[in-house]
mmCIF file of C-alpha atoms and ligand atoms in Angstrom:
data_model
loop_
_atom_site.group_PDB
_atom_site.id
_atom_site.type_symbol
_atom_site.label_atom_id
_atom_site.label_comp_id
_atom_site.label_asym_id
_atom_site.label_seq_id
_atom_site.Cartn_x
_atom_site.Cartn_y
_atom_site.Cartn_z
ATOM 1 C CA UNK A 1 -7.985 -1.220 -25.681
ATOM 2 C CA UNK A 2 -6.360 -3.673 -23.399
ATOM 3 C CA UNK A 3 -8.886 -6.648 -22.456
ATOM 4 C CA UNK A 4 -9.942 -6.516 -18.496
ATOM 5 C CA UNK A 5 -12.288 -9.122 -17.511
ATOM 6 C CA UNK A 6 -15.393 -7.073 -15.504
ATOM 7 C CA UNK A 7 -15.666 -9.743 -12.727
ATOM 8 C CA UNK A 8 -12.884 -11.328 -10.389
ATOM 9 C CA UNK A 9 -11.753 -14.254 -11.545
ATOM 10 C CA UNK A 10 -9.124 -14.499 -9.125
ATOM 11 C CA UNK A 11 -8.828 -18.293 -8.588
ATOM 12 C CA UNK A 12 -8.750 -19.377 -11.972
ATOM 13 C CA UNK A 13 -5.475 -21.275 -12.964
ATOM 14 C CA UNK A 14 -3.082 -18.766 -14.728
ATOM 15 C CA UNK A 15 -1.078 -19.653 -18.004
ATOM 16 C CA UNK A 16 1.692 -17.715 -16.588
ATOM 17 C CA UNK A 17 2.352 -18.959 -13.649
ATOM 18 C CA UNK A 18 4.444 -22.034 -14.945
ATOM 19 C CA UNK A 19 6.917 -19.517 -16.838
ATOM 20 C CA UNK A 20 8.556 -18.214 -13.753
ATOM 21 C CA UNK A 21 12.490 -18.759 -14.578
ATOM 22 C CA UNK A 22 14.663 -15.419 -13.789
ATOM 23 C CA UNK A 23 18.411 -14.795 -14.609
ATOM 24 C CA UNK A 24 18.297 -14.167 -10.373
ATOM 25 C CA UNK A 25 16.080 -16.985 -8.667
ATOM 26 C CA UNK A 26 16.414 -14.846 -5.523
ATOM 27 C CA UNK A 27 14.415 -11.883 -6.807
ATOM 28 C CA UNK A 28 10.629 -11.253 -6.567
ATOM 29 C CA UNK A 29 8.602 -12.027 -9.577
ATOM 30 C CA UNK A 30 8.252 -10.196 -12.682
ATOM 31 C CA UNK A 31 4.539 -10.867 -13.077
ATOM 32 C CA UNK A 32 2.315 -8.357 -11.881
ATOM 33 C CA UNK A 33 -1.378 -8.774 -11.201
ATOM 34 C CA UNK A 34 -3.447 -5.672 -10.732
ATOM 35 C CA UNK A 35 -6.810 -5.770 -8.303
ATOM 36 C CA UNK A 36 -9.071 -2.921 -8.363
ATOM 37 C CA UNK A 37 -11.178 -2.200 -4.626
ATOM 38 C CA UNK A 38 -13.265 1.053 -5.435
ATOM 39 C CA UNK A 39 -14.475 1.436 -2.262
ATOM 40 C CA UNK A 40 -13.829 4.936 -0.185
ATOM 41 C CA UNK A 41 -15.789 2.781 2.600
ATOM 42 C CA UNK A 42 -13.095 3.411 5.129
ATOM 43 C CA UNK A 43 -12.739 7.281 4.234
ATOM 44 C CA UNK A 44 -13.849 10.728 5.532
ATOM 45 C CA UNK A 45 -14.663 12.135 2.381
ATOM 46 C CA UNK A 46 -16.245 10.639 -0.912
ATOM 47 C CA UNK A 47 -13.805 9.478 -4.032
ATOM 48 C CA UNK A 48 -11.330 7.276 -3.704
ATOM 49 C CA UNK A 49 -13.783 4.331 -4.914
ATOM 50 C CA UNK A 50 -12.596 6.036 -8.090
ATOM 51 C CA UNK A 51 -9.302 5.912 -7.713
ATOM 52 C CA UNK A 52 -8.587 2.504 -9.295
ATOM 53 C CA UNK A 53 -9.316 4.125 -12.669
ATOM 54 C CA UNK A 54 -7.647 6.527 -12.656
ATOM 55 C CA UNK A 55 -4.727 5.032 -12.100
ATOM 56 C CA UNK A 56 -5.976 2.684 -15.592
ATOM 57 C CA UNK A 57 -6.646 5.517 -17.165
ATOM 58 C CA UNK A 58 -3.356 7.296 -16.259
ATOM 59 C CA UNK A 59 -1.428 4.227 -18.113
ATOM 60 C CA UNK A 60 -0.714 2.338 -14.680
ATOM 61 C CA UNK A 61 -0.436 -1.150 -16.902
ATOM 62 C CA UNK A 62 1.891 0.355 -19.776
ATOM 63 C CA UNK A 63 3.976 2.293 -17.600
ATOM 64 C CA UNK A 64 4.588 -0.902 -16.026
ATOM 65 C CA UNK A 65 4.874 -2.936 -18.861
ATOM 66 C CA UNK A 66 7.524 -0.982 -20.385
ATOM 67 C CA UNK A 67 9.280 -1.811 -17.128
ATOM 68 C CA UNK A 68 9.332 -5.428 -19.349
ATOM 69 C CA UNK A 69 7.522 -6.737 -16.424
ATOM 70 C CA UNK A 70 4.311 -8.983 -17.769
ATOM 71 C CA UNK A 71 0.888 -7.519 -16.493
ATOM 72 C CA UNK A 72 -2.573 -8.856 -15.889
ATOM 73 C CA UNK A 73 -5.218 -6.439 -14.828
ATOM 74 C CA UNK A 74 -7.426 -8.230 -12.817
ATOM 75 C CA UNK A 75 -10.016 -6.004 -12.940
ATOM 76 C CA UNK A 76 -12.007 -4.774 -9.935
ATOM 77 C CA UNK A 77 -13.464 -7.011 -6.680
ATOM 78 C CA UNK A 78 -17.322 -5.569 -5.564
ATOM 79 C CA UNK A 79 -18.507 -4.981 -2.466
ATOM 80 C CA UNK A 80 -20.797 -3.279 -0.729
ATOM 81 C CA UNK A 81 -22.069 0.112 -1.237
ATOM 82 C CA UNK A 82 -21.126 3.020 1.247
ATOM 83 C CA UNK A 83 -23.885 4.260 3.358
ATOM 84 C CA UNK A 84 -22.529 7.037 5.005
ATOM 85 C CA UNK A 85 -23.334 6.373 8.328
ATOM 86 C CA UNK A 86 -21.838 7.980 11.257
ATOM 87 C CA UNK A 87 -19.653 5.716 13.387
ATOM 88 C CA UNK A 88 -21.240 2.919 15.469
ATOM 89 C CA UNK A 89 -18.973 2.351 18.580
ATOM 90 C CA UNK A 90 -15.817 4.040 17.536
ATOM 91 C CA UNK A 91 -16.267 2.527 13.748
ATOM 92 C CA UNK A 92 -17.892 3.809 10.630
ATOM 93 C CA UNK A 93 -19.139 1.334 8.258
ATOM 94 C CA UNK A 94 -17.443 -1.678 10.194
ATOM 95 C CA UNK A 95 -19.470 -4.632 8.298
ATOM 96 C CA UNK A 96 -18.489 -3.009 4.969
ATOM 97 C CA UNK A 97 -15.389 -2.689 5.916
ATOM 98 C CA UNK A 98 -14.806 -6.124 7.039
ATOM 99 C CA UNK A 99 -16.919 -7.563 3.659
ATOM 100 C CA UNK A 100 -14.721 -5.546 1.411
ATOM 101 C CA UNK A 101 -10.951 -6.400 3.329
ATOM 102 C CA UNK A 102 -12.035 -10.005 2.888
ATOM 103 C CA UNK A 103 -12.282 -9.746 -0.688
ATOM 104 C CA UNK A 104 -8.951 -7.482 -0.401
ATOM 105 C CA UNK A 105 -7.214 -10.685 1.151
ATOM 106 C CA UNK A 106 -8.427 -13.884 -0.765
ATOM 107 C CA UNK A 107 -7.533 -11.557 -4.084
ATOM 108 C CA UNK A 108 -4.343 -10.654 -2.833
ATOM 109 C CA UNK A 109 -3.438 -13.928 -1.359
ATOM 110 C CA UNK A 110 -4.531 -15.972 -4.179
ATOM 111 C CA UNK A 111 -2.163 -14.188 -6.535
ATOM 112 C CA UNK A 112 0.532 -14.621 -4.289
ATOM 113 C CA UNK A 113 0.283 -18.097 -3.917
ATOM 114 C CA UNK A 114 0.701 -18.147 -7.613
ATOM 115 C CA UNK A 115 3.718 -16.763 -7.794
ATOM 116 C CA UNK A 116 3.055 -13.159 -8.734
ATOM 117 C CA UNK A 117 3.355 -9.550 -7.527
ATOM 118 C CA UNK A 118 -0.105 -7.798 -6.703
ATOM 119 C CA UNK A 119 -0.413 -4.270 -6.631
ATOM 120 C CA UNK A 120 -4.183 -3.053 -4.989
ATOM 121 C CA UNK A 121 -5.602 -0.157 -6.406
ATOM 122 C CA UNK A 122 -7.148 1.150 -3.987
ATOM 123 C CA UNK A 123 -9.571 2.823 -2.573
ATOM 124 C CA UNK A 124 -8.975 3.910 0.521
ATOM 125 C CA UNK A 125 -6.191 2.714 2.953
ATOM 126 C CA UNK A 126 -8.389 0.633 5.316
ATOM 127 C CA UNK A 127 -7.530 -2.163 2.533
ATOM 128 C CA UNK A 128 -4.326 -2.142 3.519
ATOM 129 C CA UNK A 129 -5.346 -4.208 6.469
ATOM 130 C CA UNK A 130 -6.586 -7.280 3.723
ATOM 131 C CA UNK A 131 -3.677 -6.680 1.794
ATOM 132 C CA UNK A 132 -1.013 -6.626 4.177
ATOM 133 C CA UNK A 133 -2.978 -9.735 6.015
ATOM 134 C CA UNK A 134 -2.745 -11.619 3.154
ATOM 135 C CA UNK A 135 0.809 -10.668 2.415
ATOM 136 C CA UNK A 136 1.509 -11.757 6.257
ATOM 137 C CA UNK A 137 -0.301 -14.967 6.209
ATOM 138 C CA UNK A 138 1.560 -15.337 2.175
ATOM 139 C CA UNK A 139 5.407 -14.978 4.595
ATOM 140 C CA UNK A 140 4.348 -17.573 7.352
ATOM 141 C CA UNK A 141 3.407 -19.930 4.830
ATOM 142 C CA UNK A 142 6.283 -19.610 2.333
ATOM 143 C CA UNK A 143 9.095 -19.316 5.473
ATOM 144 C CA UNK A 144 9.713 -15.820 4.386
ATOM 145 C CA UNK A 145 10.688 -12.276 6.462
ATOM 146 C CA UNK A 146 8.241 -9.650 5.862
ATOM 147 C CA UNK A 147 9.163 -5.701 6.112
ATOM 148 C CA UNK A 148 6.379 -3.076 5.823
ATOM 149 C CA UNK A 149 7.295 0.343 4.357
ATOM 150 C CA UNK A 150 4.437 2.304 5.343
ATOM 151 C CA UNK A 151 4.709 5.794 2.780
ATOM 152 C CA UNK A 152 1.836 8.287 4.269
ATOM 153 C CA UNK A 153 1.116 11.370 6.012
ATOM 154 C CA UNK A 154 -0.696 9.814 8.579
ATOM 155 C CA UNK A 155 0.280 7.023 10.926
ATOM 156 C CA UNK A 156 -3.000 5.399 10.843
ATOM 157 C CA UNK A 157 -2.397 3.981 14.204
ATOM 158 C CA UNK A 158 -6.222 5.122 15.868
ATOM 159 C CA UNK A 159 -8.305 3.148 17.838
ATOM 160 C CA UNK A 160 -11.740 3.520 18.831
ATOM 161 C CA UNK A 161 -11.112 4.498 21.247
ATOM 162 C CA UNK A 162 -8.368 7.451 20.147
ATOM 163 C CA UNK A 163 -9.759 8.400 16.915
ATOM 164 C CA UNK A 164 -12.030 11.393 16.290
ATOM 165 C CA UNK A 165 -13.441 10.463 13.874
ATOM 166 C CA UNK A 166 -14.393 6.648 13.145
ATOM 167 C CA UNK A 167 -12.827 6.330 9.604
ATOM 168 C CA UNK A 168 -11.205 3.149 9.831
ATOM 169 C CA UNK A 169 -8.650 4.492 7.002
ATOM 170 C CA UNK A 170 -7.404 5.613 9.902
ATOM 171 C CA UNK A 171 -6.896 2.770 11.968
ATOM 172 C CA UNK A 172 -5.503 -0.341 10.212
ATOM 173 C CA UNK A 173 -1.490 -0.069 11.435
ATOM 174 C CA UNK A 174 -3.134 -0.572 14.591
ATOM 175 C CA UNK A 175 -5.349 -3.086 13.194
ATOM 176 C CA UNK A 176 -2.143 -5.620 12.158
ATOM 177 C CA UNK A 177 -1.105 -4.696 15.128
ATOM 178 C CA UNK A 178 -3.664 -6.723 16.804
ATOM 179 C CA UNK A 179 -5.700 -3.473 18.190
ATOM 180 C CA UNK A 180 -8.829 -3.101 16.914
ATOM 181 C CA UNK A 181 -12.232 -5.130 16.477
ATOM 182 C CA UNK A 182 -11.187 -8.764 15.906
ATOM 183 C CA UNK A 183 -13.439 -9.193 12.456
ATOM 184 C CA UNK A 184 -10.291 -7.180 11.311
ATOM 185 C CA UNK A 185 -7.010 -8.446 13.617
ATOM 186 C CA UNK A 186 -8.045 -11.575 12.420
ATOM 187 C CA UNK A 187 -8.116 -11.543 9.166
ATOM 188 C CA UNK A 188 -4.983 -12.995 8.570
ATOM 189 C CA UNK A 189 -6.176 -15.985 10.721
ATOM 190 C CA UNK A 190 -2.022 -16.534 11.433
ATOM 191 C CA UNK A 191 -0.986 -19.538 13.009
ATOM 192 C CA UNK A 192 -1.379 -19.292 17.093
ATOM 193 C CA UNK A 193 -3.800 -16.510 16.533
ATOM 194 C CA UNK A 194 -1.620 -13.638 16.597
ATOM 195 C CA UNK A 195 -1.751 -10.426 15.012
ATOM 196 C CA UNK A 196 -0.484 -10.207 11.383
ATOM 197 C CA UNK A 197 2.161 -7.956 11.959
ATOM 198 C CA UNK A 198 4.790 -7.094 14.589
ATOM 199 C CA UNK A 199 5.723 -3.360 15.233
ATOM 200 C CA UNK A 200 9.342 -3.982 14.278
ATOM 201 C CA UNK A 201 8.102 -4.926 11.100
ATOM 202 C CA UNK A 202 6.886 -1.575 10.058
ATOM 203 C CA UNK A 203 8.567 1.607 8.952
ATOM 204 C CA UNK A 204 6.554 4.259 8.454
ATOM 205 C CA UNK A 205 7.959 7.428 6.062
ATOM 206 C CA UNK A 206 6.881 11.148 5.733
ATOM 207 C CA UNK A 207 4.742 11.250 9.052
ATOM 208 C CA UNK A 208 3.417 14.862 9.783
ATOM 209 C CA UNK A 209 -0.065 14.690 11.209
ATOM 210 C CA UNK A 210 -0.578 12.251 14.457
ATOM 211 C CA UNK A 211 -3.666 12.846 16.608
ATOM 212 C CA UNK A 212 -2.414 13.018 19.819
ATOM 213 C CA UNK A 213 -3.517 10.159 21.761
ATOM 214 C CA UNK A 214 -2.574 8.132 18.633
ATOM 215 C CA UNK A 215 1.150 9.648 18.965
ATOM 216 C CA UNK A 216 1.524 8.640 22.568
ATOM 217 C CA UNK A 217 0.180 5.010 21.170
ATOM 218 C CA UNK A 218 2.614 4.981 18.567
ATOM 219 C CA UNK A 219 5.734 5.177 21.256
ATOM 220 C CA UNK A 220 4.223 2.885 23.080
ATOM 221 C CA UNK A 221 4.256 0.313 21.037
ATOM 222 C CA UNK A 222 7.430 1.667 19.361
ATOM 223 C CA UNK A 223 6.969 2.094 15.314
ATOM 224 C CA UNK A 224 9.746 2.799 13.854
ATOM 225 C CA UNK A 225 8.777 6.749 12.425
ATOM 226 C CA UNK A 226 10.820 8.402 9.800
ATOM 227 C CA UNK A 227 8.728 11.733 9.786
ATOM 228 C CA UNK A 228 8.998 14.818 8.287
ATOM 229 C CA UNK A 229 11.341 16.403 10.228
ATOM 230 C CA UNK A 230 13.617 13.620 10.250
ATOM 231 C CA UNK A 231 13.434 13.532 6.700
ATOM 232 C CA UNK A 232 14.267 17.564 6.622
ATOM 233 C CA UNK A 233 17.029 17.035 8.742
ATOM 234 C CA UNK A 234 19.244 13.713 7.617
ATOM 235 C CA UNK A 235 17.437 14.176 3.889
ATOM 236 C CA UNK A 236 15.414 10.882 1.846
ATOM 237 C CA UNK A 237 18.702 8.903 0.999
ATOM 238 C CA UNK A 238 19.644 8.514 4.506
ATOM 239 C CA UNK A 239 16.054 7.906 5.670
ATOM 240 C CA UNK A 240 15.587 5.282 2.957
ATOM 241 C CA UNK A 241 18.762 3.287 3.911
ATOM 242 C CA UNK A 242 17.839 3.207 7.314
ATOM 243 C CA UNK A 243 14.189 2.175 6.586
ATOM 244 C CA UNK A 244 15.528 -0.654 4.041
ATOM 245 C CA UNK A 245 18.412 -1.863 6.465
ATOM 246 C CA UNK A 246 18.710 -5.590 7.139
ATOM 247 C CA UNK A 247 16.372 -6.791 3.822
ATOM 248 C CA UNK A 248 18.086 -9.843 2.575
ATOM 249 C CA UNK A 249 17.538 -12.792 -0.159
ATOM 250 C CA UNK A 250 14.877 -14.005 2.407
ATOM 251 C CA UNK A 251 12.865 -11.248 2.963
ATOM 252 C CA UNK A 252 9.347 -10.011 1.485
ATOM 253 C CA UNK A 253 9.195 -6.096 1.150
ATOM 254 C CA UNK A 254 5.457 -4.732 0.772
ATOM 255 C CA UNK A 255 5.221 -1.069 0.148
ATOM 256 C CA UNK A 256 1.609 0.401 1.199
ATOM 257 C CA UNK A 257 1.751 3.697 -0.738
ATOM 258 C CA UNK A 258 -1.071 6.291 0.155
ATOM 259 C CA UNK A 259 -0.603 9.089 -2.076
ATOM 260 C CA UNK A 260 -1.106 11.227 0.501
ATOM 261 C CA UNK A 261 2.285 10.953 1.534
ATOM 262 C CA UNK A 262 3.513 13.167 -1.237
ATOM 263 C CA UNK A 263 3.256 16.589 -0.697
ATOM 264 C CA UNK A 264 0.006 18.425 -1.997
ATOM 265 C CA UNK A 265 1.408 21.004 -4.164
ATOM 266 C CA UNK A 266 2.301 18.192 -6.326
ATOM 267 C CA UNK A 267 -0.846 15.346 -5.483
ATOM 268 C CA UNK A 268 -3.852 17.359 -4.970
ATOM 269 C CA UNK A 269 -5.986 14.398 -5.544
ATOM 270 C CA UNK A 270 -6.320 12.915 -1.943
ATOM 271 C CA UNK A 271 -8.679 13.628 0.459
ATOM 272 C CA UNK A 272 -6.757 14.435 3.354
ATOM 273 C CA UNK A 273 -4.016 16.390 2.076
ATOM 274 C CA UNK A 274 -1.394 17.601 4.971
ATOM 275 C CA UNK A 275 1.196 20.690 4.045
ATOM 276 C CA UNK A 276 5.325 19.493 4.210
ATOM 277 C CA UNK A 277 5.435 16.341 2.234
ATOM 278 C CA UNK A 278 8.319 14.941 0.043
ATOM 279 C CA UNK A 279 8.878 16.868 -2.624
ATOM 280 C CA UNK A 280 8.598 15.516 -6.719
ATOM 281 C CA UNK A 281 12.621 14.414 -6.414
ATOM 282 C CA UNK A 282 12.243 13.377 -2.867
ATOM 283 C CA UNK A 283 9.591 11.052 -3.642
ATOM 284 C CA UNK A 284 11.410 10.081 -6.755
ATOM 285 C CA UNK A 285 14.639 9.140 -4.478
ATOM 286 C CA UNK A 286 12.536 7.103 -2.353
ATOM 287 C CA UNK A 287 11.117 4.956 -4.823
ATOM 288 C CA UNK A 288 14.385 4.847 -6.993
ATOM 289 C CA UNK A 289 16.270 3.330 -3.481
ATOM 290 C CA UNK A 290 13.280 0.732 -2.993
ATOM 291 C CA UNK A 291 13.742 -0.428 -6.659
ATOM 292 C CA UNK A 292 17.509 -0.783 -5.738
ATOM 293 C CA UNK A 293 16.825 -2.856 -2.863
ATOM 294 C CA UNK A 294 15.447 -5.935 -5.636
ATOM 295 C CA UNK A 295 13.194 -6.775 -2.871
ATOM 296 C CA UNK A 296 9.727 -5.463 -3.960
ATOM 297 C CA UNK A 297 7.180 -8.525 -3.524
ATOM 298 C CA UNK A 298 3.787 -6.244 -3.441
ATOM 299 C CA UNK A 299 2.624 -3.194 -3.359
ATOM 300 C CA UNK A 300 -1.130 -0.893 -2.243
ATOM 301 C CA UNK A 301 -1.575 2.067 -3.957
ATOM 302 C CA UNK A 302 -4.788 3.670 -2.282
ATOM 303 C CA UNK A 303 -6.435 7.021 -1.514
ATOM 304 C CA UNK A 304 -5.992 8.346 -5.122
ATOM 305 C CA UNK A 305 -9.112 10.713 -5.054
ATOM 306 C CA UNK A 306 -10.034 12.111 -8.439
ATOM 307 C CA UNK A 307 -13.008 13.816 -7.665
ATOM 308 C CA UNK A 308 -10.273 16.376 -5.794
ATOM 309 C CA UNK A 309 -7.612 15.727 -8.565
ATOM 310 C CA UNK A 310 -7.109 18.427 -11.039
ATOM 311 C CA UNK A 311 -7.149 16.502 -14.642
ATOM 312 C CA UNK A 312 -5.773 13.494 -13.174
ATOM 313 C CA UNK A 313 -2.514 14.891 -12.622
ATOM 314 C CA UNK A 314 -1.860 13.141 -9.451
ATOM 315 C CA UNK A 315 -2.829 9.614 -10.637
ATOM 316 C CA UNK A 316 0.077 10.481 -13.319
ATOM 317 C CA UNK A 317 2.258 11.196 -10.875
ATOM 318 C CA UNK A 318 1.275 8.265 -8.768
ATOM 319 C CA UNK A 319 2.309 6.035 -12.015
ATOM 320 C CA UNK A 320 5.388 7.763 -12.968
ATOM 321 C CA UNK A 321 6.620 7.192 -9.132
ATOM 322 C CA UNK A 322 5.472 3.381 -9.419
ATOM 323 C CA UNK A 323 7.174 2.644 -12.050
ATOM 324 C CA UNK A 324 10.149 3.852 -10.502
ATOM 325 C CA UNK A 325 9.477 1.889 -8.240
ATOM 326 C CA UNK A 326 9.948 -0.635 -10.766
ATOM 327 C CA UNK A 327 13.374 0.296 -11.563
ATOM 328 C CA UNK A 328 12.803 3.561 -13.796
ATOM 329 C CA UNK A 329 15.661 5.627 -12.887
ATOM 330 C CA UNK A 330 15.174 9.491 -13.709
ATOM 331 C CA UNK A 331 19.195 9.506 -13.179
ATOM 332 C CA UNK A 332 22.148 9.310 -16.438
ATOM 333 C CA UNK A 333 23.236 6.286 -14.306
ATOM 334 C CA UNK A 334 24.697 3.200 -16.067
ATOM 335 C CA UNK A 335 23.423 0.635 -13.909
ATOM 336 C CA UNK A 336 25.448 -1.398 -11.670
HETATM 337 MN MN1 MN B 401 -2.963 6.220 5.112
#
């Protein structure tokens, strides 16, 4: 059995981190740090707190490995319990939300301060905002662009005033964003107070179920929306190369995967599964064309739920798309 330290020691100085030398100085590291956040304290249904083992159990860290990329499991960050409350104000379970995305974002940020590529297992996609805060605040400090891919069913662009329901897994787009309770906008605590993220930042991919006020937000503050039928009519390869235009040397691409995204005929395990997704090789191309871009920097993988996952098939599928994501082609193709 692999050895995984139980607690978080997340600051701790890192043998590693001196041996960073690449044959291309230019590309993101090669050292990946997984952080477990089993938590479903931003969900409507029970389960993805599990999700983070899953994915261990599913081989997540060998897959990745054979990659020949160098991997430290982390282990998992705590936080508090859920209570399943119903929502206070628009939000349910804001204070554990908040307590658990600031343990998201000094994890997240300390490894990339070190030098190395974290991947959250999540949990469920309200950590995205303490990711993707950290891996904002991470770009401002090292002088770096920062692109958002954004690979879900949902836009998670709510309010609380638009959403019906108060999940906040809901709700953290808008949160970068700067809309939402400022315990979460400000996370990031970015220079000059702004939000952590700009709307031309983002690009969101496989979009099929928008709550309506939250669609009529989403032009307004114009996110760039590759949905489903957009996808069905100019295919994946055309999407992707639109969504990955204008990445150079300079830039840091974070890819917040909710599994979700794929279609549920082939990733039952989520808990808010929505008909029409990418398909197996769909999802495959998309993944294949970020691995191409050499820009990968760090990565969520969240909303995994195997207490709906038939015999953790869609963790398995979750880690045989990451690691194409890491540059396993499916193709015959001699590589470039
Ligand atoms: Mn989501």
């Amino acid at each position: 059995m692999p050895h995984r330290p139980a607690a978080a020691p997340f600051a701790l100085p890192d043998p590693h981190r001196m041996n960073t030398t690449t044959a291309h100085p230019a590309a993101p590291t090669r050292s990946v740090r997984l952080i477990g956040a089993p938590t479903d304290i931003g969900a409507g249904a029970r389960g993805a707190s599990m999700g983070p083992e899953a994915l261990r159990v599913a081989g997540l860290q060998q897959a990745l490995e054979s990659r020949g990329l160098q991997v430290c499991d982390l282990g998992n960050l705590t936080g508090p319990a859920n209570p399943w409350l119903p929502p206070v104000n628009g939000y349910r379970h804001l204070p554990e939300v908040v307590q658990w995305n600031q343990r998201v974002f000094d994890a997240v940020f300390a490894q990339l301060q070190q030098g190395h590529l974290p991947i959250l297992l999540g949990g469920d996609h309200s950590l995205g905002l303490g990711s993707i805060s950290a891996v904002a605040r991470h770009c401002v400090e090292a002088g770096k662009k920062l692109r958002v891919l954004w690979l879900d069913a949902h836009a998670d662009f709510n309010t609380s005033a638009l959403t019906p329901s108060g999940n906040v897994h809901g709700m953290p787009v808008a949160c970068l964003c700067g809309f939402g309770p400022q315990e979460l906008t400000g996370l990031a605590r970015m220079p000059g107070g702004g939000p952590a993220l700009r709307a031309d930042q983002i690009r969101q991919i496989g979009i099929r179920s928008v709550d309506a006020g939250e669609k009529r937000f989403v032009h307004e503050q114009g996110l760039e929306v590759f949905d489903m039928r957009f996808i069905d009519e100019v295919g994946m390869r055309q999407t992707m190369q639109q969504a990955l235009a204008g990445l150079d040397d300079e830039t840091h691409l974070h890819v917040s995967f909710d599994v979700d995204f794929l279609d549920p005929d082939i990733a039952p395990g989520v808990g808010t599964t929505v008909p029409g997704g990418p398909t197996y090789r769909e999802a495959q191309l998309c993944m294949e064309m970020i691995a191409d871009s050499g820009r990968l920097a760090s990565l969520d993988v969240v909303e995994l739920n195997p207490a709906l996952d038939v015999r953790n098939q869609t963790a398995l599928l979750a880690v045989d798309l990451v690691e194409s994501l890491f540059g396993k082609s499916t193709l015959m193709r001699v590589p470039a």
